[in-house]
Coordinates of C-alpha atoms in Angstrom, one line a residue:
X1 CA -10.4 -8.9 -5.0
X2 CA -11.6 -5.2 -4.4
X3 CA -10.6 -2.2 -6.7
X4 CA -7.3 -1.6 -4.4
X5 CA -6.0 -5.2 -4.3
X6 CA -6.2 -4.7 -8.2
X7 CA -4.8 -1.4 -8.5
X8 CA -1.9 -2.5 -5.8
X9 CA -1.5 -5.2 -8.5
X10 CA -1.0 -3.3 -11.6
X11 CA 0.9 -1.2 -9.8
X12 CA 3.3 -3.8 -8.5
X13 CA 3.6 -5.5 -12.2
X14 CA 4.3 -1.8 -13.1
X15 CA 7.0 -1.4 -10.4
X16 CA 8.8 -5.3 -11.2
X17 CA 8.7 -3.8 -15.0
X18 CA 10.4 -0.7 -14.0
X19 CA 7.6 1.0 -16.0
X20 CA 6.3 4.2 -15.4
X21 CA 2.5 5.1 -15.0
X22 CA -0.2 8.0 -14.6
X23 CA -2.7 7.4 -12.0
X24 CA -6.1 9.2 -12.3
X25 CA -8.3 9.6 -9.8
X26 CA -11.7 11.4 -9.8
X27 CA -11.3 14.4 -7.3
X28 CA -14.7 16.6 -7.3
X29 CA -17.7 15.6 -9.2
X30 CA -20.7 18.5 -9.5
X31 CA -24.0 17.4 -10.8
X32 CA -24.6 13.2 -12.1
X33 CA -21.6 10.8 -12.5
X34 CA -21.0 7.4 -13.1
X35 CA -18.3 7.1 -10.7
X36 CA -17.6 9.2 -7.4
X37 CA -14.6 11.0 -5.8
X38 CA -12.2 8.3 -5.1
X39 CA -11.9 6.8 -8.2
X40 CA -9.2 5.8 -9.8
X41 CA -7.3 4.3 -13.5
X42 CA -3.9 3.4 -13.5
X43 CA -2.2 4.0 -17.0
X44 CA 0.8 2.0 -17.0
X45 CA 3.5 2.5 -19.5
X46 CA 3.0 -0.9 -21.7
X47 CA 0.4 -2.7 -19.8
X48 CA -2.8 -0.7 -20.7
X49 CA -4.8 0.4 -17.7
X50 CA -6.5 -1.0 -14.5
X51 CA -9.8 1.0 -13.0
X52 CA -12.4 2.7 -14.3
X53 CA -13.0 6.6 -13.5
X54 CA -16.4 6.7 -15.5
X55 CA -18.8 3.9 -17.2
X56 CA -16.4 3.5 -20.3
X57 CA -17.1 7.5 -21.8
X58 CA -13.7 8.9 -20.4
X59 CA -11.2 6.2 -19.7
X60 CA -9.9 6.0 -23.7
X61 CA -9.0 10.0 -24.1
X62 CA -7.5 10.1 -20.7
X63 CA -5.0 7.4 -21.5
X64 CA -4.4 8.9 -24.7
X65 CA -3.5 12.3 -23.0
X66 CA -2.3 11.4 -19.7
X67 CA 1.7 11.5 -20.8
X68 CA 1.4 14.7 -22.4
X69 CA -0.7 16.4 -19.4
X70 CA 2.1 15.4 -16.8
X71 CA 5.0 16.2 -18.7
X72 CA 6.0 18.7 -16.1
X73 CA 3.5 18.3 -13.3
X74 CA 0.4 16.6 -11.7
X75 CA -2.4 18.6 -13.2
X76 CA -6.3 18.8 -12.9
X77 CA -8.7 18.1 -16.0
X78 CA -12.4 19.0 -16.3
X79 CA -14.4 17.0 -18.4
X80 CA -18.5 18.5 -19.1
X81 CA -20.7 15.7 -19.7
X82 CA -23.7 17.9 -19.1
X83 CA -24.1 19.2 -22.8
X84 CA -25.1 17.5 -26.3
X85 CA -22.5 16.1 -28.8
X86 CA -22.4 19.1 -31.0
X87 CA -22.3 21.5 -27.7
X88 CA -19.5 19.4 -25.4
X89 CA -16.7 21.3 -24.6
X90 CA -13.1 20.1 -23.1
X91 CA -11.7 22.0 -19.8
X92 CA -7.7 21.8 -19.8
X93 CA -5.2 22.5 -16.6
X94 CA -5.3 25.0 -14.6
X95 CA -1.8 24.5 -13.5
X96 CA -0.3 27.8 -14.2
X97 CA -0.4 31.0 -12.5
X98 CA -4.1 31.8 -13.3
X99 CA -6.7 33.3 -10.7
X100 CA -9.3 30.6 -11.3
X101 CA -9.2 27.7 -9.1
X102 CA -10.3 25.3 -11.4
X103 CA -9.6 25.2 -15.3
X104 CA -11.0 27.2 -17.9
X105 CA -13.3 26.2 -21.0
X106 CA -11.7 26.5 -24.5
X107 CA -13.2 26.1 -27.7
X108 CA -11.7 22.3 -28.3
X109 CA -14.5 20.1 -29.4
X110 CA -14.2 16.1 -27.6
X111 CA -17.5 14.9 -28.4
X112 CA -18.5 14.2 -24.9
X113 CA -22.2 14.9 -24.7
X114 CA -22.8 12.3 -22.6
X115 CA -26.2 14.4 -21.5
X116 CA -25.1 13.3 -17.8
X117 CA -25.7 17.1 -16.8
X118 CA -22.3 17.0 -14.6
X119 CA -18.7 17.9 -14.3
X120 CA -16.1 15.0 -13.6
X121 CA -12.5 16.7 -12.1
X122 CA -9.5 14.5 -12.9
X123 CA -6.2 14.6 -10.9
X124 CA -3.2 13.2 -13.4
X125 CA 0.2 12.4 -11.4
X126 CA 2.7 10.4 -12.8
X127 CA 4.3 7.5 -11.3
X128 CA 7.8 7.2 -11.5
X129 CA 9.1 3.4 -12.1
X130 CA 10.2 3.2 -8.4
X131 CA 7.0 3.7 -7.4
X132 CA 8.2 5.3 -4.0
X133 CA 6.0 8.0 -2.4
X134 CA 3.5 8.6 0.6
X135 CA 0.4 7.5 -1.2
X136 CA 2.1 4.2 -3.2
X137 CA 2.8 3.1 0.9
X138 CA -0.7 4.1 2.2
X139 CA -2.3 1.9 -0.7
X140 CA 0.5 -1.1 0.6
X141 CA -0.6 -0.3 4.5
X142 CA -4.3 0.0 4.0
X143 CA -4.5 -3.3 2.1
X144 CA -1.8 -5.2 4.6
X145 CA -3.7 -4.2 7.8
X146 CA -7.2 -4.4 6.6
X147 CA -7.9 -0.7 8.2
X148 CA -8.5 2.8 6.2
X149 CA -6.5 5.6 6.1
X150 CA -6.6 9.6 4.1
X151 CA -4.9 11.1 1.5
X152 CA -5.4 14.6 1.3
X153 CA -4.5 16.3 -1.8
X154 CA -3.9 19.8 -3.5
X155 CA -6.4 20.1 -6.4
X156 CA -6.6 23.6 -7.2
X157 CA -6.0 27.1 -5.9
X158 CA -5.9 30.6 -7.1
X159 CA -2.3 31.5 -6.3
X160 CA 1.2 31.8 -8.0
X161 CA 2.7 28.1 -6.5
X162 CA 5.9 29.4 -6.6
X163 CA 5.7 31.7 -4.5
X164 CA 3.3 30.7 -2.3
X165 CA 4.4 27.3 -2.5
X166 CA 1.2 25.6 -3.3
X167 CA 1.5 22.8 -6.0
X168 CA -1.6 20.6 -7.6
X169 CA -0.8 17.3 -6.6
X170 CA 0.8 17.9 -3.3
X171 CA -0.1 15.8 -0.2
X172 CA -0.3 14.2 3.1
X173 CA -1.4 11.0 4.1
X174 CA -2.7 9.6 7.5
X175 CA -2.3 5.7 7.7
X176 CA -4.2 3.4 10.0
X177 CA -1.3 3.7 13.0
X178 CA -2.1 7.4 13.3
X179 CA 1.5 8.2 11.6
X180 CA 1.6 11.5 9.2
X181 CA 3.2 12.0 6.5
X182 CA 2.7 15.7 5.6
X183 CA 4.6 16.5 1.9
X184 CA 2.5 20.0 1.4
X185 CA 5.4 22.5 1.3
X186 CA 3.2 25.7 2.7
X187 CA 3.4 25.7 6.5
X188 CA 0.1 27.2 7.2
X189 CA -1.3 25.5 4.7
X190 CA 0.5 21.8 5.8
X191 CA -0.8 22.8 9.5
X192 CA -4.5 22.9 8.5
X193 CA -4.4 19.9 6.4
X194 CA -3.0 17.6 9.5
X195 CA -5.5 19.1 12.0
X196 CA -8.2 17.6 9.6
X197 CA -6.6 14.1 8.8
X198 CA -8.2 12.7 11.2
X199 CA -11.3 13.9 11.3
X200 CA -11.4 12.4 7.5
X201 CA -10.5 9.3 8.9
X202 CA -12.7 8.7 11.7
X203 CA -15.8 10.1 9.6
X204 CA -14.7 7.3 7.1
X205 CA -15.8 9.4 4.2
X206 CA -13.8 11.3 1.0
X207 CA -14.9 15.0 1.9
X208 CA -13.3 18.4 0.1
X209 CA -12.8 21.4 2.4
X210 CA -11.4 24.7 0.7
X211 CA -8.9 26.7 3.5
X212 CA -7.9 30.4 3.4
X213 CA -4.3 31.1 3.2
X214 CA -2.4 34.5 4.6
X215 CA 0.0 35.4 1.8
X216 CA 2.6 38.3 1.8
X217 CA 1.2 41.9 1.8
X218 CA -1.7 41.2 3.6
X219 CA -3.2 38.9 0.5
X220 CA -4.7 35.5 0.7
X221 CA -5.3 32.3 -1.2
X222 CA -7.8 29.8 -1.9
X223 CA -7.1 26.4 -1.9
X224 CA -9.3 23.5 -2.4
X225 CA -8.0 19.6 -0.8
X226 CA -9.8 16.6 -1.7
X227 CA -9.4 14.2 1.8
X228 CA -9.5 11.0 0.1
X229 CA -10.6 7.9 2.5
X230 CA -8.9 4.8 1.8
X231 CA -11.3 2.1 2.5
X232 CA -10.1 -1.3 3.1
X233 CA -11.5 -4.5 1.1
X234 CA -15.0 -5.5 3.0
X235 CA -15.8 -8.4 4.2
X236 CA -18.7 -10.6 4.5
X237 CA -18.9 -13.4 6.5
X238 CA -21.6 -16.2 5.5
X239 CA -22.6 -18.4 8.7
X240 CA -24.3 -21.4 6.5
X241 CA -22.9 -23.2 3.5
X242 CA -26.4 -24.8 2.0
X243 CA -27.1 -24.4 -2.1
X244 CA -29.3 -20.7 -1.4
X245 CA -25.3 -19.2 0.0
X246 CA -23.6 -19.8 -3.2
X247 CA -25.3 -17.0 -4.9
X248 CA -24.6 -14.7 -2.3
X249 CA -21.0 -15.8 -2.2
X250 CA -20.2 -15.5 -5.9
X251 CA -22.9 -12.1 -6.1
X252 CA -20.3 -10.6 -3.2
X253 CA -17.3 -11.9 -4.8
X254 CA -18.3 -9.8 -8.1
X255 CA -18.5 -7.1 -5.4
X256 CA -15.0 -6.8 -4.6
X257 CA -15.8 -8.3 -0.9
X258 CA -13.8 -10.3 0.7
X259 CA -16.0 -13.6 1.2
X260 CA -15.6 -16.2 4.0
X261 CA -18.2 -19.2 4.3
X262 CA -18.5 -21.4 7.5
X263 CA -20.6 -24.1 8.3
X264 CA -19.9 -26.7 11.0
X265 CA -21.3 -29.2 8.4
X266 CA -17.7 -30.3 6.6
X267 CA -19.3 -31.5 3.7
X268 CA -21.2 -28.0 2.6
X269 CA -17.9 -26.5 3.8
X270 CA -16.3 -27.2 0.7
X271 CA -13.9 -24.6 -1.7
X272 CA -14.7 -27.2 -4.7
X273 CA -18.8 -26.1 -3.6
X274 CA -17.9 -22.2 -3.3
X275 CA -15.1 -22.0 -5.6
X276 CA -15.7 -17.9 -5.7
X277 CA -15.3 -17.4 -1.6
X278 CA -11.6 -16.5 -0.5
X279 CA -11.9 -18.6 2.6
X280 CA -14.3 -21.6 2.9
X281 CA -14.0 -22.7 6.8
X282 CA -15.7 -26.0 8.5
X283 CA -15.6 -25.0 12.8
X284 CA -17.5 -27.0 15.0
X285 CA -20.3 -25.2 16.9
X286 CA -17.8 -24.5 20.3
X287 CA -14.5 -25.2 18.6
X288 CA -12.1 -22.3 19.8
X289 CA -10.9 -19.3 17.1
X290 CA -10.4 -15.8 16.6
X291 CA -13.8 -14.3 16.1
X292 CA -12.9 -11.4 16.6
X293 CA -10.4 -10.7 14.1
X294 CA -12.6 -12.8 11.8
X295 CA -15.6 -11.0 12.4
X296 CA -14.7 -7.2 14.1
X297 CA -15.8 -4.6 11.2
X298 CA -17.1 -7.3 8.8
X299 CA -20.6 -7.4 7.3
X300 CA -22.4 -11.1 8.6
X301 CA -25.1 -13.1 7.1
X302 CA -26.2 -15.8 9.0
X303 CA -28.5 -18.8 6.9
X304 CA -27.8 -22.2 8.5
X305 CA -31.9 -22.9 8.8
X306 CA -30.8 -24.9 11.7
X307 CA -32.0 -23.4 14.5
X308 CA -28.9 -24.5 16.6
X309 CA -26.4 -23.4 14.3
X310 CA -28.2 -20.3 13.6
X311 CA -28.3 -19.6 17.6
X312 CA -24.9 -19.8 18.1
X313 CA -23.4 -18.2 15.6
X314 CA -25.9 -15.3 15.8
X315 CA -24.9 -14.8 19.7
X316 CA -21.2 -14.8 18.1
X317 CA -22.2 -12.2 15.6
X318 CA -24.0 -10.0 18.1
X319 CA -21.0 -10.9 20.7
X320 CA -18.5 -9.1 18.3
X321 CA -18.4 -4.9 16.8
X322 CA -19.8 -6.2 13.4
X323 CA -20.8 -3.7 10.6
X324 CA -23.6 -5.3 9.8
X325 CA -25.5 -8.3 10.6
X326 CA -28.4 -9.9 8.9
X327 CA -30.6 -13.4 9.8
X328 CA -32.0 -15.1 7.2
X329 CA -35.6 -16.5 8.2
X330 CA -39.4 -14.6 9.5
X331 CA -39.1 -12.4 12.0
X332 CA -40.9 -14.2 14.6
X333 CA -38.4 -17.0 14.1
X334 CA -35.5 -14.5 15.2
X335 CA -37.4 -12.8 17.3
X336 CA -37.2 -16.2 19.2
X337 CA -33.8 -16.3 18.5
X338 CA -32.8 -13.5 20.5
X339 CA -34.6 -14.2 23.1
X340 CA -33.1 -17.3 23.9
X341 CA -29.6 -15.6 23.2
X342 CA -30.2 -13.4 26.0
X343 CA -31.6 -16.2 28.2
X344 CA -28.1 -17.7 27.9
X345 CA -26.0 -14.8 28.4
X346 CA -24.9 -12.8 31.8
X347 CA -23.8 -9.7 30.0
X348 CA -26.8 -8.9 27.2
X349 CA -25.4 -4.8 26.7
X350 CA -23.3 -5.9 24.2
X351 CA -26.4 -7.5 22.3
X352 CA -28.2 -4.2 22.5
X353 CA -25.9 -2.4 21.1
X354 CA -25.8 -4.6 17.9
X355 CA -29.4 -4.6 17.6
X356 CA -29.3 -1.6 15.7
X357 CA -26.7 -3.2 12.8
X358 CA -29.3 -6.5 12.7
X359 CA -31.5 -6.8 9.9
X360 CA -34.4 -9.4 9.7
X361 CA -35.6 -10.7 7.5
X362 CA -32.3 -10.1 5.9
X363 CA -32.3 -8.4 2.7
X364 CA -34.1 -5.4 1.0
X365 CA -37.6 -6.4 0.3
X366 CA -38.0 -6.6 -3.4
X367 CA -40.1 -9.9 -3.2
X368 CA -37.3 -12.0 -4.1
X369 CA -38.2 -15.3 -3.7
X370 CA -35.6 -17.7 -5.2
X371 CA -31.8 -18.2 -3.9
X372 CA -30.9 -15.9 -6.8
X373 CA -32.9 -12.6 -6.0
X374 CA -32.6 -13.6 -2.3
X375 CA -29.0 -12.7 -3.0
X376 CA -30.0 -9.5 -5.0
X377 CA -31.6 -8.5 -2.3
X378 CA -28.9 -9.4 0.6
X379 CA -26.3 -7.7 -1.5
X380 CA -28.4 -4.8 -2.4
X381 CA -29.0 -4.1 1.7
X382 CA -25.4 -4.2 2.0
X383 CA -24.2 -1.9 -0.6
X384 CA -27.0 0.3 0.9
X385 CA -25.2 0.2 4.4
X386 CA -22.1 0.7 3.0
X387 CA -22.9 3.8 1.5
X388 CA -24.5 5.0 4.6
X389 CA -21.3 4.0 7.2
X390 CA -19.5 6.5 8.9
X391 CA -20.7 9.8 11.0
X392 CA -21.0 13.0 9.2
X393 CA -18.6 15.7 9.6
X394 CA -21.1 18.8 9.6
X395 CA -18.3 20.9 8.5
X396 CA -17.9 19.0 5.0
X397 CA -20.2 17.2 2.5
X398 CA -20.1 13.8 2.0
X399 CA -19.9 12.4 -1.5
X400 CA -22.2 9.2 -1.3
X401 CA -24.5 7.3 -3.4
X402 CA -24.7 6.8 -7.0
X403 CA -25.5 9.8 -9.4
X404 CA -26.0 11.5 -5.7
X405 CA -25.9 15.2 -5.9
X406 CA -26.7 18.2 -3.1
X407 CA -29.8 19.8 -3.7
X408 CA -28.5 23.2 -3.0
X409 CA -25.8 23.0 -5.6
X410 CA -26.7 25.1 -9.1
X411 CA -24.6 25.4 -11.9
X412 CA -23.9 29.1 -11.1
X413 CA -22.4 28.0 -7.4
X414 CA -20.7 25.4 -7.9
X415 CA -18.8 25.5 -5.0
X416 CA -21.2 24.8 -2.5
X417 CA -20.1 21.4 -1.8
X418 CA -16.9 23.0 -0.4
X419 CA -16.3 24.6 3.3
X420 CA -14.1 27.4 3.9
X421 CA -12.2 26.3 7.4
X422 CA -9.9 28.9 8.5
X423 CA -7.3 28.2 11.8
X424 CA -8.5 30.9 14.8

């Protein structure tokens, strides 16, 4: 079950309840952090919380203070982890009519000197028991179809919201269909946003881009959107059902992936064998079925050791627009492989195009030699091409990898990370 599936969870449990919650998410991170923009605790009412938004430093006084921080409205928190325990200094909301786009420091001591040397922005909205809004359904759509979609969202600016009518909190959402739902109230401002929905989408990355706003008498505004990608669960597909695949299957199960096993062998095949796989199929080498839908966008390991089996359901893999692809086995052995692929096919451009998602030997080479740190080393490749899917937008900076910061990004500028994009 991935991070959505359970946050759609709690959230549902929530809704049947009629309880209300505060969801938090992680909206701009500057310097080292556990967890990256995108993340996200759900603080439900009477049923604790679901998520994590940091290793385990934050999540305890952001429950505590979630209700009181969204008494009125969806507000932004700073927390410093960058300085030591008798240094650390809380940031509150910004929310008001103050010129600085994000909040300002105050003398409350919170004991967080984690000595992470970085900045974690919170976004706080509250949930109201019905649970209706643009986001709740993009969470619902994303998960149903199994494609991602963008939220983009207002986290700070340096203008009176009333009048300009620029609120923390506000948003639009793009889901998979294409459809927009646009609920930022300032025109200009709701016109920019939807011109880079789906730019967001197709780059398959969270970004932040900061747009200039006209204003009355000639004046302008600043305001900073977080576009949020909503990634659907991943999926890994493991051709081969032999002893050295049940590691990899439970290792991607604790990774949130959504794990299929196949083997035309029914009596490897077996859900009792991989108990920790959400589908365990047995298909006859030739037996007719989707593999398309089955194996479009997924991530594919293929570790028969028959070299039949492995033939056939490589030429499959390659045959299909897979994310990834990786052969278990030398390289001279799949080098053979593909050559006898193409020998059997009319059409090999399809093939080439793949080559470039197929890894052999599969796996990052650590020297793992035992089913166990084979596995480490399959599932290390694929968090590693994970992190690198998508095309860069050169207008935006990406937020990837773990504790992954720009190298032109000082504490005195922190806003680097951040584009201004202004309509011609």
């Amino acid at each position: 079950m991935s991070d959505i599936n359970r946050l759609i969870d709690a959230i549902n449990r929530a809704r049947e309840n009629s309880n209300e919650s505060v969801l938090a998410t992680v909206v701009k991170v500057e310097g080292s952090a556990y967890r990256r923009p995108g993340a996200r605790m759900l603080i439900s009412q009477y049923n604790g919380t679901q998520g994590t938004i940091s290793g385990g430093c934050l999540e305890s006084h952001v429950a505590k203070k979630a209700w009181w921080h969204t008494q009125s409205a969806p507000t932004v928190l700073c927390y410093n982890t960058a300085l030591d325990d008798d240094q650390n200094e809380f940031f509150e909301p910004a929310n008001n009519n103050s010129s600085a786009m994000y909040p300002k420091q105050n003398e409350t001591s919170l004991e967080f000197g984690l000595g992470c040397n970085g900045k974690v922005y919170i976004l706080l909205e509250r949930l109201a028991h019905h649970y209706d809004n643009p986001l709740m359904t993009l969470f619902d759509t994303v998960n149903q179809t199994g494609q991602g979609g963008v939220s983009a969202t207002i986290i700070a600016h340096n203008t009176d919201p009333a009048k300009a009518h620029i609120q923390i909190g506000d948003r639009a959402t793009l889901s998979p269909s294409g459809a927009i739902d646009n609920g930022i109230a300032n025109p200009q401002l709701a016109h920019y946003v939807s011109q880079q929905l789906q730019s967001s989408l197709d780059a398959q990355r969270s970004t932040h881009y900061t747009f200039e706003i006209d204003l009355e008498n000639d004046k302008t505004a600043i305001v900073d959107v977080f576009f949020d990608y909503i990634a659907p669960q991943q999926r890994l597909v493991i051709f081969g059902a032999g002893d050295d695949a049940l590691p990899l299957a439970n290792m991607a199960a604790l990774m949130n992936m959504h794990v299929t096993v196949i083997d035309s062998r029914p009596q490897f095949a077996t859900k009792q064998r991989f108990n920790k796989a959400d589908e365990v199929l047995n298909i006859a080498l030739d037996a007719p079925f989707d593999s398309a839908k089955l194996l479009d966008n997924a991530h594919i390991v293929v570790m028969t050791h028959s070299i039949t089996q492995d033939r056939y359901w490589l030429s499959l893999a390659l045959s299909s627009s897979p994310a990834y692809i990786g052969q278990l086995g030398p390289r001279y052995r799949t080098e053979k492989l593909l050559a006898e692929i193409k020998e059997g096919m009319a059409d090999v451009h399809q093939i080439e195009n793949n080559r470039d998602k197929l890894h052999y030997p599969v796996g990052l080479n650590i020297g793992a030699n035992t089913p166990e740190s084979i596995a480490v080393s399959i599932c290390a490749q694929l968090v590693e091409c994970m992190a690198r899917t998508g095309v860069r937008d050169p207008k935006a900076t990406h937020v990837t990898g773990v504790h992954n910061t720009n190298s032109q990004l000082t504490p005195d500028n922190p806003e680097d990370d951040v584009t201004i994009y202004i309509e011609d």
